[in-house]
mmCIF file of N, CA and C in Angstrom:
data_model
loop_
_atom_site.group_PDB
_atom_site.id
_atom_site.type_symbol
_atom_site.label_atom_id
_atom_site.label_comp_id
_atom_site.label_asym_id
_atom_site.label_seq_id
_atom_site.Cartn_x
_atom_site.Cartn_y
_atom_site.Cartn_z
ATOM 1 N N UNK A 1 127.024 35.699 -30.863
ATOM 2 C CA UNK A 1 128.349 35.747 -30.229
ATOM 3 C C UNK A 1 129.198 36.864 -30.832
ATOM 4 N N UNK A 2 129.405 36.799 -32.222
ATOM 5 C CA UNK A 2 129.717 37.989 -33.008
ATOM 6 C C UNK A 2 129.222 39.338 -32.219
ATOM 7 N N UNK A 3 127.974 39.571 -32.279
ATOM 8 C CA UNK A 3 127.824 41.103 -31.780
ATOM 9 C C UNK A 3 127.969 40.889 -29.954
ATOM 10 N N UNK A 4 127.952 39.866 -29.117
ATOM 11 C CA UNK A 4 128.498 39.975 -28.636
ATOM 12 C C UNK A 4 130.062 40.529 -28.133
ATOM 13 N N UNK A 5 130.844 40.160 -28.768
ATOM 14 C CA UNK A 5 132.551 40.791 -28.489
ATOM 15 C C UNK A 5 132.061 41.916 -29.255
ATOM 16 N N UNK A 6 131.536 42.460 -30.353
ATOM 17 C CA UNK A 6 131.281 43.852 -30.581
ATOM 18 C C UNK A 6 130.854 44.695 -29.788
ATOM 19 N N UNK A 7 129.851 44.725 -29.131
ATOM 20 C CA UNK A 7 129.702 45.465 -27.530
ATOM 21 C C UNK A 7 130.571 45.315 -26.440
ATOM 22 N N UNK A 8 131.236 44.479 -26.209
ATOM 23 C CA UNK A 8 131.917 44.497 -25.448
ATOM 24 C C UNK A 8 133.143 45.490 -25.796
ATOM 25 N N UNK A 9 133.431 45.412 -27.014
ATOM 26 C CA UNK A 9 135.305 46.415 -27.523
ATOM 27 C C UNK A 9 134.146 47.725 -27.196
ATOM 28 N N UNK A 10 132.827 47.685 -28.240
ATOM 29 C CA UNK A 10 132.483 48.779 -27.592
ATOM 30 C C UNK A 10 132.252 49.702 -26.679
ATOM 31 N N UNK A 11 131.896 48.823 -25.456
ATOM 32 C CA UNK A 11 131.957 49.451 -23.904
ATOM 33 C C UNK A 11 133.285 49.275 -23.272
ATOM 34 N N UNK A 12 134.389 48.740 -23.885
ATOM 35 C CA UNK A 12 135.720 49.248 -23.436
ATOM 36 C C UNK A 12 135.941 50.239 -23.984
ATOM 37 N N UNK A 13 135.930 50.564 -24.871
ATOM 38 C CA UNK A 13 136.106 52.140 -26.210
ATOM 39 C C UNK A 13 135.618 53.001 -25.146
ATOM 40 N N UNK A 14 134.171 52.790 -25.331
ATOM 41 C CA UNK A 14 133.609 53.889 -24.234
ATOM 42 C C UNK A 14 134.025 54.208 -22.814
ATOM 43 N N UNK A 15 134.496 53.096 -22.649
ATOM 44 C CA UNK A 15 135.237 53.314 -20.967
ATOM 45 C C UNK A 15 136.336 53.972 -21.046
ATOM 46 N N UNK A 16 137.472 54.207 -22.239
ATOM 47 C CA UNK A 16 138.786 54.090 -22.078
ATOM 48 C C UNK A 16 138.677 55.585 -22.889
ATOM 49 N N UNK A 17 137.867 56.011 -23.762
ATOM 50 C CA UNK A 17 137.732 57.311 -23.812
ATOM 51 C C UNK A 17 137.124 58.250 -22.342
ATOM 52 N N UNK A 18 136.074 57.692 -21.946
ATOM 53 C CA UNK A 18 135.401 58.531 -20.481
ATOM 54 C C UNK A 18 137.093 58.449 -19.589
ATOM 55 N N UNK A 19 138.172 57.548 -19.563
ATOM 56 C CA UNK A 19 138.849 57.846 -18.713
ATOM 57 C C UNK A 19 140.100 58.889 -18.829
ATOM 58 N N UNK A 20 139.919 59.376 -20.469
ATOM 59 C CA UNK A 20 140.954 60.118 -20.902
ATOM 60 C C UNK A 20 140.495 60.973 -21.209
ATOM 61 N N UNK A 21 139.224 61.387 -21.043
ATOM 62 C CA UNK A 21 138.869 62.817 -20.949
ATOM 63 C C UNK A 21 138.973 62.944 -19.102
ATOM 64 N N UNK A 22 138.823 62.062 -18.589
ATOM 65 C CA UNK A 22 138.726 62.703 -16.863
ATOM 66 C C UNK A 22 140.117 62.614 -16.744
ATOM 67 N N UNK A 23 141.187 61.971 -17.248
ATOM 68 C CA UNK A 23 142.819 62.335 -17.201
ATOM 69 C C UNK A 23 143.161 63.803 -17.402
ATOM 70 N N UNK A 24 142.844 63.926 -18.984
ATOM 71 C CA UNK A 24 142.989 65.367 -19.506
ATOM 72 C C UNK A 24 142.143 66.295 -18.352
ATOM 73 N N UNK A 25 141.157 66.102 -18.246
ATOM 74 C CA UNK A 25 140.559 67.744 -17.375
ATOM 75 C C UNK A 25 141.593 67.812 -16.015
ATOM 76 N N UNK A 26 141.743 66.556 -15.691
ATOM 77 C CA UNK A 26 143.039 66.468 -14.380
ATOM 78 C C UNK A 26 144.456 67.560 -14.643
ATOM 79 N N UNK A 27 144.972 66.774 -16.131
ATOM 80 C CA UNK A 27 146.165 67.379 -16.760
ATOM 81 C C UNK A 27 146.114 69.333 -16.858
ATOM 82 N N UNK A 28 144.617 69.393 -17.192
ATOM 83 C CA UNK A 28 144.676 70.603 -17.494
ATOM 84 C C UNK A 28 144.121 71.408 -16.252
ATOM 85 N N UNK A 29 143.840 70.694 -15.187
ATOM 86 C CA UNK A 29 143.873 72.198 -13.884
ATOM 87 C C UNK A 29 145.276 72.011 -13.511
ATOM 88 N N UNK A 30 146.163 70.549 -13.298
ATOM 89 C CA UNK A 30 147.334 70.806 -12.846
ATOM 90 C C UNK A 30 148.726 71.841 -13.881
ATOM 91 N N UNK A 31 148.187 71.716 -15.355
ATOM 92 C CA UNK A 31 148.967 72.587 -16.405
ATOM 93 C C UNK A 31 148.395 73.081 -17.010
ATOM 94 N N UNK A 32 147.293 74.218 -16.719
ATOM 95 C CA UNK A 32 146.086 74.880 -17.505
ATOM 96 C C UNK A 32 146.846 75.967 -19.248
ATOM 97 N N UNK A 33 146.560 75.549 -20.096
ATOM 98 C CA UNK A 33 146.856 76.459 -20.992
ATOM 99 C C UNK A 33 146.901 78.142 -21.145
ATOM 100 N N UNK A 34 145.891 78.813 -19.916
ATOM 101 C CA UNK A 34 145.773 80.241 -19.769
ATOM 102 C C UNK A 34 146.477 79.991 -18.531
ATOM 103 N N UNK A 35 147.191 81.334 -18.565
ATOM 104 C CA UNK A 35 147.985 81.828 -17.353
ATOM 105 C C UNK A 35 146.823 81.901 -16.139
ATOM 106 N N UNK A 36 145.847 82.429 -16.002
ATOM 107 C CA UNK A 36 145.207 82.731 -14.733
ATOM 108 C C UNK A 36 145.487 82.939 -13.420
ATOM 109 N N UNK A 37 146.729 84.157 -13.965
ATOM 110 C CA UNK A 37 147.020 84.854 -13.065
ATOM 111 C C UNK A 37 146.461 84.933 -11.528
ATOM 112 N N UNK A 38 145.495 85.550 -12.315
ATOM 113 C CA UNK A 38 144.390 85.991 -10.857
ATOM 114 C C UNK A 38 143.817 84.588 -9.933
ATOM 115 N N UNK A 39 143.560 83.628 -10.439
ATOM 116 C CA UNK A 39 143.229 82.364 -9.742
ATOM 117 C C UNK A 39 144.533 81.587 -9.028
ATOM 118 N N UNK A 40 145.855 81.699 -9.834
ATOM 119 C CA UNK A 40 146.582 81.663 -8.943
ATOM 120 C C UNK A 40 147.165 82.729 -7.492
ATOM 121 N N UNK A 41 146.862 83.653 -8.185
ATOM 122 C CA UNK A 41 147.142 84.586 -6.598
ATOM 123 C C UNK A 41 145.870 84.123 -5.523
ATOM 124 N N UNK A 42 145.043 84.004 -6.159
ATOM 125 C CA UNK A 42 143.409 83.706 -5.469
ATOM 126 C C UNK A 42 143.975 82.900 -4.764
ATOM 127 N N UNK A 43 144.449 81.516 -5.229
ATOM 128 C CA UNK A 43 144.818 80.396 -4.015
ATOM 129 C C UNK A 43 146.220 80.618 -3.599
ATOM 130 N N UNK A 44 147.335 80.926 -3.676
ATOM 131 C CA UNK A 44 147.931 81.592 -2.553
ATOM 132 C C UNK A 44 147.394 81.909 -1.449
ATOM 133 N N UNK A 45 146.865 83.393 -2.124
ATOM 134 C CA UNK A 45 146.033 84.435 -0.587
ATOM 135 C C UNK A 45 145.428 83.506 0.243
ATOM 136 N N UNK A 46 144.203 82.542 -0.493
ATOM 137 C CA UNK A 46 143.860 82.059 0.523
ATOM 138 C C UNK A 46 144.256 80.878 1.259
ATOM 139 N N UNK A 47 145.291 79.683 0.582
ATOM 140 C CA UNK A 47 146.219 79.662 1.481
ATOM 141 C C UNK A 47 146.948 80.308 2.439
ATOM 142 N N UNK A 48 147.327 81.078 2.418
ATOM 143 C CA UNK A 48 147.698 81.729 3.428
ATOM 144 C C UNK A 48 147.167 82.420 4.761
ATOM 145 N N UNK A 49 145.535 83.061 3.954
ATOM 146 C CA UNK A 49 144.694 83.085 5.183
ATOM 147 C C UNK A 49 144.764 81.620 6.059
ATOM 148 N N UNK A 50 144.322 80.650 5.553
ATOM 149 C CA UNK A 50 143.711 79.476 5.798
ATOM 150 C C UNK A 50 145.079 79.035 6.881
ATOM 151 N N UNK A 51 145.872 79.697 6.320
ATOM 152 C CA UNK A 51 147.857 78.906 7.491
ATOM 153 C C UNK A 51 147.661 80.309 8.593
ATOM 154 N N UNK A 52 147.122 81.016 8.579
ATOM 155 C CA UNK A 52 146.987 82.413 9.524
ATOM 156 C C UNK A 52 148.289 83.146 9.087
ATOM 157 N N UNK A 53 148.849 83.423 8.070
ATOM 158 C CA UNK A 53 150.039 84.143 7.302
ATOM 159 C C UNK A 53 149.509 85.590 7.685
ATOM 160 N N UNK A 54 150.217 86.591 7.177
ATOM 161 C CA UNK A 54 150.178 87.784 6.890
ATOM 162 C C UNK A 54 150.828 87.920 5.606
ATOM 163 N N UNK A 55 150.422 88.140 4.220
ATOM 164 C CA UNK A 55 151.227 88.403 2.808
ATOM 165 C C UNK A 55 151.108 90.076 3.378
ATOM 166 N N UNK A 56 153.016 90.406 3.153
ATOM 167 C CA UNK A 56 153.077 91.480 3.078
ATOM 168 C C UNK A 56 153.591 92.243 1.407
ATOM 169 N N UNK A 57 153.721 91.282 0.751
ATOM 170 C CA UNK A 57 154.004 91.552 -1.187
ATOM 171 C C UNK A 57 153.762 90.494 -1.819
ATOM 172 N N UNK A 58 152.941 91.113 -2.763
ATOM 173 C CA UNK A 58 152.614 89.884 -4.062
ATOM 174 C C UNK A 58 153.144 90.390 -5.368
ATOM 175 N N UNK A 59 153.882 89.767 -5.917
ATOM 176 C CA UNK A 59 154.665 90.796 -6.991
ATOM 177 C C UNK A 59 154.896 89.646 -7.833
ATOM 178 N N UNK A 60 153.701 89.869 -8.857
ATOM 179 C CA UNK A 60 154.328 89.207 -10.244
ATOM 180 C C UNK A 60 155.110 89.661 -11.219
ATOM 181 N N UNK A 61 155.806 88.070 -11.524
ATOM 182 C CA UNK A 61 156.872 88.723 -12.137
ATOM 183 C C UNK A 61 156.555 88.153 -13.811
ATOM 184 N N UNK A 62 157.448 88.639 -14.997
ATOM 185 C CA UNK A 62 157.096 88.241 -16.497
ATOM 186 C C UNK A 62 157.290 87.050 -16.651
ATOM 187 N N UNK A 63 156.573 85.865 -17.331
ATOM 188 C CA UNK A 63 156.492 84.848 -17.732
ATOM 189 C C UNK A 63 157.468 84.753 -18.409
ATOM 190 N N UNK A 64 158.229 83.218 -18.403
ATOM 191 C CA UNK A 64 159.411 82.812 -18.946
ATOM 192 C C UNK A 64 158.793 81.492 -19.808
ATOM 193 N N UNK A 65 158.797 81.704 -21.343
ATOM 194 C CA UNK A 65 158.722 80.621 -22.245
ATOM 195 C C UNK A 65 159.918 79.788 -22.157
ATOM 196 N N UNK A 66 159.089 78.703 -22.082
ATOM 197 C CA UNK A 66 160.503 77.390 -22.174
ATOM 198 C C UNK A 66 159.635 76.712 -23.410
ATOM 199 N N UNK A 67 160.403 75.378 -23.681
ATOM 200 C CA UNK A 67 160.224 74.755 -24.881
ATOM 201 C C UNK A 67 158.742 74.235 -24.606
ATOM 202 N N UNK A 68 158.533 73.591 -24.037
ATOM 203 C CA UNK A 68 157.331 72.611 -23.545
ATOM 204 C C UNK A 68 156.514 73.408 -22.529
ATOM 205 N N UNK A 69 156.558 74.473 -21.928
ATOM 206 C CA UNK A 69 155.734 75.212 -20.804
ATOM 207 C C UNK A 69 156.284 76.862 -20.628
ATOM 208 N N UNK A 70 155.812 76.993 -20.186
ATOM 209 C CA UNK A 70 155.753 78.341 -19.680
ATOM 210 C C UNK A 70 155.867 78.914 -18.155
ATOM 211 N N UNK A 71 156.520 79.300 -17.553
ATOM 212 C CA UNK A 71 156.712 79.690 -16.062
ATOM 213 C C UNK A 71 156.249 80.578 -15.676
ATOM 214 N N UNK A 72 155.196 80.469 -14.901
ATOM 215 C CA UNK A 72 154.597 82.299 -13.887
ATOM 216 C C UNK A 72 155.108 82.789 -12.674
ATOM 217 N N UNK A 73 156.297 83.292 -12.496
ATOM 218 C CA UNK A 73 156.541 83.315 -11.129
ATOM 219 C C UNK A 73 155.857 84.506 -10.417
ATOM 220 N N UNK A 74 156.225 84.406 -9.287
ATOM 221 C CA UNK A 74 155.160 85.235 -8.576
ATOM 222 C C UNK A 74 156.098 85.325 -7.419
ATOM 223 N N UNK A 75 156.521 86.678 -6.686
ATOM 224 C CA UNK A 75 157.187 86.830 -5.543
ATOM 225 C C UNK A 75 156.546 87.408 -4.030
ATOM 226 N N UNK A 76 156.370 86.190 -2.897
ATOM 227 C CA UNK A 76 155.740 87.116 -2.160
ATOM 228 C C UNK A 76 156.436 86.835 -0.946
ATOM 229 N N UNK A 77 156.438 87.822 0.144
ATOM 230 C CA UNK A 77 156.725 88.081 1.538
ATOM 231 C C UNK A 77 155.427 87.480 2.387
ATOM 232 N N UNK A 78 155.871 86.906 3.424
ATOM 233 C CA UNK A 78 155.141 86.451 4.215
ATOM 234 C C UNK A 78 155.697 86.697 5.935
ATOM 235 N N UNK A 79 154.433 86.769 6.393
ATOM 236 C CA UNK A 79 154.681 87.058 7.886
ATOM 237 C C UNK A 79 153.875 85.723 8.458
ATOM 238 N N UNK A 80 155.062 85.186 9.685
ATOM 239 C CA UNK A 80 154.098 84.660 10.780
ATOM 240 C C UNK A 80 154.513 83.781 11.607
ATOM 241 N N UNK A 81 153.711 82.968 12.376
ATOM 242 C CA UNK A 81 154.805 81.779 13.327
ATOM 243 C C UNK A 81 155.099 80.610 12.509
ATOM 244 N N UNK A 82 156.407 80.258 13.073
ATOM 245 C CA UNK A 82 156.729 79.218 12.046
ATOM 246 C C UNK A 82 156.401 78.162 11.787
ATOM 247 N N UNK A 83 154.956 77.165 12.694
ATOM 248 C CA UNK A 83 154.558 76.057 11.998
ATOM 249 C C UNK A 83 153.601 76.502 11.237
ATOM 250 N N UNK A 84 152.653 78.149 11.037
ATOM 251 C CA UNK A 84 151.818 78.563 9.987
ATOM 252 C C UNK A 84 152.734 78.763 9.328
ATOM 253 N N UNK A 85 154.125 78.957 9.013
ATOM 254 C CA UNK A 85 154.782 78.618 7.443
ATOM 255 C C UNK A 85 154.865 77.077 6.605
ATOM 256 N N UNK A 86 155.077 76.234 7.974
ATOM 257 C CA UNK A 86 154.592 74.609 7.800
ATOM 258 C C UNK A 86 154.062 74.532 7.075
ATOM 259 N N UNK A 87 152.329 74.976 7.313
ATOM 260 C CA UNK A 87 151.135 74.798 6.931
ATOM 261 C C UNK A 87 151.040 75.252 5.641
ATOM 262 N N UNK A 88 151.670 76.953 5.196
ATOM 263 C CA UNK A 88 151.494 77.135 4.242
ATOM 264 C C UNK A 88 151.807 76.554 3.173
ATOM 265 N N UNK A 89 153.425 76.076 3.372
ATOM 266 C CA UNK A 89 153.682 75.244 2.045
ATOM 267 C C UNK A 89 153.697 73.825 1.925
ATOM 268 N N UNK A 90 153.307 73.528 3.293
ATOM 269 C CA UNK A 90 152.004 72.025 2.715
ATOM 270 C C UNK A 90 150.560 72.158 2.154
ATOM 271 N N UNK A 91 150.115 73.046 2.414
ATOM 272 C CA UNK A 91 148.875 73.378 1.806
ATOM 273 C C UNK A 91 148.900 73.753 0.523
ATOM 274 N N UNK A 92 150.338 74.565 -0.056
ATOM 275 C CA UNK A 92 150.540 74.884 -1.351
ATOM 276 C C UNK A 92 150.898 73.544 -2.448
ATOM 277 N N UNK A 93 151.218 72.302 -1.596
ATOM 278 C CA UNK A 93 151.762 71.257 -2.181
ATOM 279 C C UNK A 93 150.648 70.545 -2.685
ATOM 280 N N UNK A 94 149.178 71.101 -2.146
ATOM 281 C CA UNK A 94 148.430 70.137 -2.232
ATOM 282 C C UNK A 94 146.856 70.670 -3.616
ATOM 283 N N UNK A 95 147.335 72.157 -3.642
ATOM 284 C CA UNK A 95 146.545 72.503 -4.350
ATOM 285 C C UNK A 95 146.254 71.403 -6.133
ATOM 286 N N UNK A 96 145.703 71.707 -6.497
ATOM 287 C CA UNK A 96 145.685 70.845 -8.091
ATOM 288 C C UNK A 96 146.602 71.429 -8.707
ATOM 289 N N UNK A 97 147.240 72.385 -8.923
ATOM 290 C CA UNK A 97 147.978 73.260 -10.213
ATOM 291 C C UNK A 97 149.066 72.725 -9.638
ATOM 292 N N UNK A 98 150.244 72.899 -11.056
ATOM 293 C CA UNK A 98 151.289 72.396 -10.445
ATOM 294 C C UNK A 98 152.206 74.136 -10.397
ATOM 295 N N UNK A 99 153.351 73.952 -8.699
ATOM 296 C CA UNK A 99 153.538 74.835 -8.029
ATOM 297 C C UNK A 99 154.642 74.683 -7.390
ATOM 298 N N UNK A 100 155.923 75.148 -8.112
ATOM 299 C CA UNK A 100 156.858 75.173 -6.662
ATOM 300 C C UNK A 100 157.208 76.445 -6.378
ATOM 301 N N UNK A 101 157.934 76.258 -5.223
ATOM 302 C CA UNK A 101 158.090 76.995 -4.325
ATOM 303 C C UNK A 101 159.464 77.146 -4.028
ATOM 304 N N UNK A 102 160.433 78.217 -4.646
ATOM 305 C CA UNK A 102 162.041 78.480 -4.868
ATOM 306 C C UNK A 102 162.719 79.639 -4.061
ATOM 307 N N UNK A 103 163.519 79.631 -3.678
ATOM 308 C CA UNK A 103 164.549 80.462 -3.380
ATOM 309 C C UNK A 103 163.924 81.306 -2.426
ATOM 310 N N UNK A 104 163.707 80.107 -0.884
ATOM 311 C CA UNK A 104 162.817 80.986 0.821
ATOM 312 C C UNK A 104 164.016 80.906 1.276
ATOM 313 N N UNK A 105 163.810 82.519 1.692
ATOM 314 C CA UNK A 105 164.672 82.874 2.450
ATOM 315 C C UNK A 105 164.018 83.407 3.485
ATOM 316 N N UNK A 106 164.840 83.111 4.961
ATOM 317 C CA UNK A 106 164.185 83.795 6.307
ATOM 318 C C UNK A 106 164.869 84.243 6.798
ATOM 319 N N UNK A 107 164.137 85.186 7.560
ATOM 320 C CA UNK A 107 164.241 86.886 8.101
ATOM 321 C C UNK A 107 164.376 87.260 9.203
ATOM 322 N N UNK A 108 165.027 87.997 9.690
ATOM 323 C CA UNK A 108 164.135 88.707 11.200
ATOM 324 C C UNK A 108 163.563 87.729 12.430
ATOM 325 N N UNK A 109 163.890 86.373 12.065
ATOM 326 C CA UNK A 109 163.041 85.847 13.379
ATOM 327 C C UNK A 109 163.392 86.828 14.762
ATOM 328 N N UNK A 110 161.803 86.241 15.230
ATOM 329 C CA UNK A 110 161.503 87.337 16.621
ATOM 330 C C UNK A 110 161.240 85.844 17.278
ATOM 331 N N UNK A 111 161.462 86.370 18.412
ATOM 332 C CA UNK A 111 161.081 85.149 19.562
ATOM 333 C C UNK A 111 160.174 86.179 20.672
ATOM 334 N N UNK A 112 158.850 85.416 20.437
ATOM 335 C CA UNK A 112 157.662 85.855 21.220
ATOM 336 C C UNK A 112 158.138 85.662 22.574
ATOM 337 N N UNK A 113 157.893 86.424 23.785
ATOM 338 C CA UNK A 113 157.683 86.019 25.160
ATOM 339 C C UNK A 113 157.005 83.877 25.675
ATOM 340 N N UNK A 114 156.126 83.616 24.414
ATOM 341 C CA UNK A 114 155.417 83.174 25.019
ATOM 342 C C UNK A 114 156.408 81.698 24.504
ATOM 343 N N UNK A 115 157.668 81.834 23.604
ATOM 344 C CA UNK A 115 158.606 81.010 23.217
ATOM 345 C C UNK A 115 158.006 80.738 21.607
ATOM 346 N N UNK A 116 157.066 80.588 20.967
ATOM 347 C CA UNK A 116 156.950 81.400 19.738
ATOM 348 C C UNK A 116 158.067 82.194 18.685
ATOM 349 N N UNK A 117 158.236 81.506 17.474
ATOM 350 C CA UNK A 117 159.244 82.273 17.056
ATOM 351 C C UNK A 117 157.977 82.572 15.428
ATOM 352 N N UNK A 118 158.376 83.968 15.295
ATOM 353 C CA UNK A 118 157.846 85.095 14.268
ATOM 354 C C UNK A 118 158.734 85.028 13.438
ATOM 355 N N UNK A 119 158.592 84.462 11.888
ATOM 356 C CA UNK A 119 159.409 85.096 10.746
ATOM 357 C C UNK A 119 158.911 85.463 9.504
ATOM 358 N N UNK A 120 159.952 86.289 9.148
ATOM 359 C CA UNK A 120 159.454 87.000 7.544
ATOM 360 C C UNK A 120 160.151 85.899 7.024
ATOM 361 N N UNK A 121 158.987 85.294 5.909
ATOM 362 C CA UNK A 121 160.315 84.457 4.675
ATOM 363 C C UNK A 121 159.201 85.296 3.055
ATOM 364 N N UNK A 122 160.826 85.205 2.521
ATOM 365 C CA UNK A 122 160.187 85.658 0.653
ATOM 366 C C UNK A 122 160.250 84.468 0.218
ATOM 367 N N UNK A 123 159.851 84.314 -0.678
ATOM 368 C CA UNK A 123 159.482 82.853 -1.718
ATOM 369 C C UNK A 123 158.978 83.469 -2.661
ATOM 370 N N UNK A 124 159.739 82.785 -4.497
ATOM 371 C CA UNK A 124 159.340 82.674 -5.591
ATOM 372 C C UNK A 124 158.278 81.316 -5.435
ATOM 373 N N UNK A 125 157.011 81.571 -5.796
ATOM 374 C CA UNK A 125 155.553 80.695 -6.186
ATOM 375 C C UNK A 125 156.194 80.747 -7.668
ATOM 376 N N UNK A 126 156.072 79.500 -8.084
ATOM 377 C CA UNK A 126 156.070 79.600 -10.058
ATOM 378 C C UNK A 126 155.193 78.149 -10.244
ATOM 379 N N UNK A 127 154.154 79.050 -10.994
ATOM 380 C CA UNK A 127 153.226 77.594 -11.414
ATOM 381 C C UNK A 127 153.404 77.490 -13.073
ATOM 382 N N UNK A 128 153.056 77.144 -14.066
ATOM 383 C CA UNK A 128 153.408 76.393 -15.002
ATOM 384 C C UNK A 128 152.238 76.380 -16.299
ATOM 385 N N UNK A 129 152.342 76.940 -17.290
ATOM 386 C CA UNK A 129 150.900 76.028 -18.178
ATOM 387 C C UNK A 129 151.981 75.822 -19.527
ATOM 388 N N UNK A 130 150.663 74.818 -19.719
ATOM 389 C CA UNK A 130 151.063 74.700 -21.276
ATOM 390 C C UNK A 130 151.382 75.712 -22.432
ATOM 391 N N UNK A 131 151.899 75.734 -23.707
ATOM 392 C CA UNK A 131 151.620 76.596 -24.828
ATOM 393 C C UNK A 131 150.277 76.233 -25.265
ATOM 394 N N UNK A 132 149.594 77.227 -26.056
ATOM 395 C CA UNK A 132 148.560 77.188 -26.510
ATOM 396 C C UNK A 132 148.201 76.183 -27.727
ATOM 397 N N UNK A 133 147.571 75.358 -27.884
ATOM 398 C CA UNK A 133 147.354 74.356 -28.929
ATOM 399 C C UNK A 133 147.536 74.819 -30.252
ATOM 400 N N UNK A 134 148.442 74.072 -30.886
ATOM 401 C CA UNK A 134 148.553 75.332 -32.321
ATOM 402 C C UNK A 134 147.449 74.809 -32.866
ATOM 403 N N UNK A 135 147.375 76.300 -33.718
ATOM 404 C CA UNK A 135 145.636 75.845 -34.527
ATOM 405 C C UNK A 135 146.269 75.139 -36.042
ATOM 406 N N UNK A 136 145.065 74.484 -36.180
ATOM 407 C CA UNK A 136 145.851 73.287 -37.566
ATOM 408 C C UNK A 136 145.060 74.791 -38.819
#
């Protein structure tokens, strides 16, 4: 009975570590410690293909240290009809990283013949990581 309840704390141990390493790998695509720049523009762009956008500027801008994180903003122009802007920033809501989306402003709407309305909007993208683990 004894090593009974001993296997048992044991295969909770083991369960309750396996679930906090699959937390953490969660934690760390939504607040990755490296900037990865490039993987975040990666899913933009292809968000945006994927909403039928046109990116007409991608313009990163310098990272802003805060106490607890770090900010990447990223400024881009977008072209297109306005429920593929819908799409885009529901699709951006849904990626794993964490991502908002600040200060859209719209442009130029055109109204297609076909009743279709065309707009430019800019939007700050700013996704987020951690500081780097201090080394002991």
């Amino acid at each position: 009975s004894e090593m009974c309840i001993r296997d048992r704390q044991y295969l909770d141990l083991t369960q309750e570590l396996a679930n906090r390493e699959i937390a953490d790998r969660q934690n760390r695509r939504i607040l990755p410690e490296n900037a990865e720049i490039a993987a975040f523009l990666q899913d933009l762009n292809r968000v945006a293909e994927l909403s039928g956008l046109t990116i007409r500027l991608v313009e990163p801008r310098p990272e802003v240290r805060q106490e607890l994180y770090s900010k990447i903003p990223v400024v881009l122009a977008l072209t297109g009809r306005f429920h593929q802007m819908g799409k885009f920033f529901y699709n951006v809501s849904k990626l794993d990283r964490a991502i908002s989306l600040e200060n859209i402003r719209m442009t130029q709407p055109k109204l297609l013949p076909s009743g279709e309305l065309i707009i430019n909007v800019d939007v700050r993208a700013t996704t987020y990581r951690r500081p780097p683990a201090k080394r002991k």
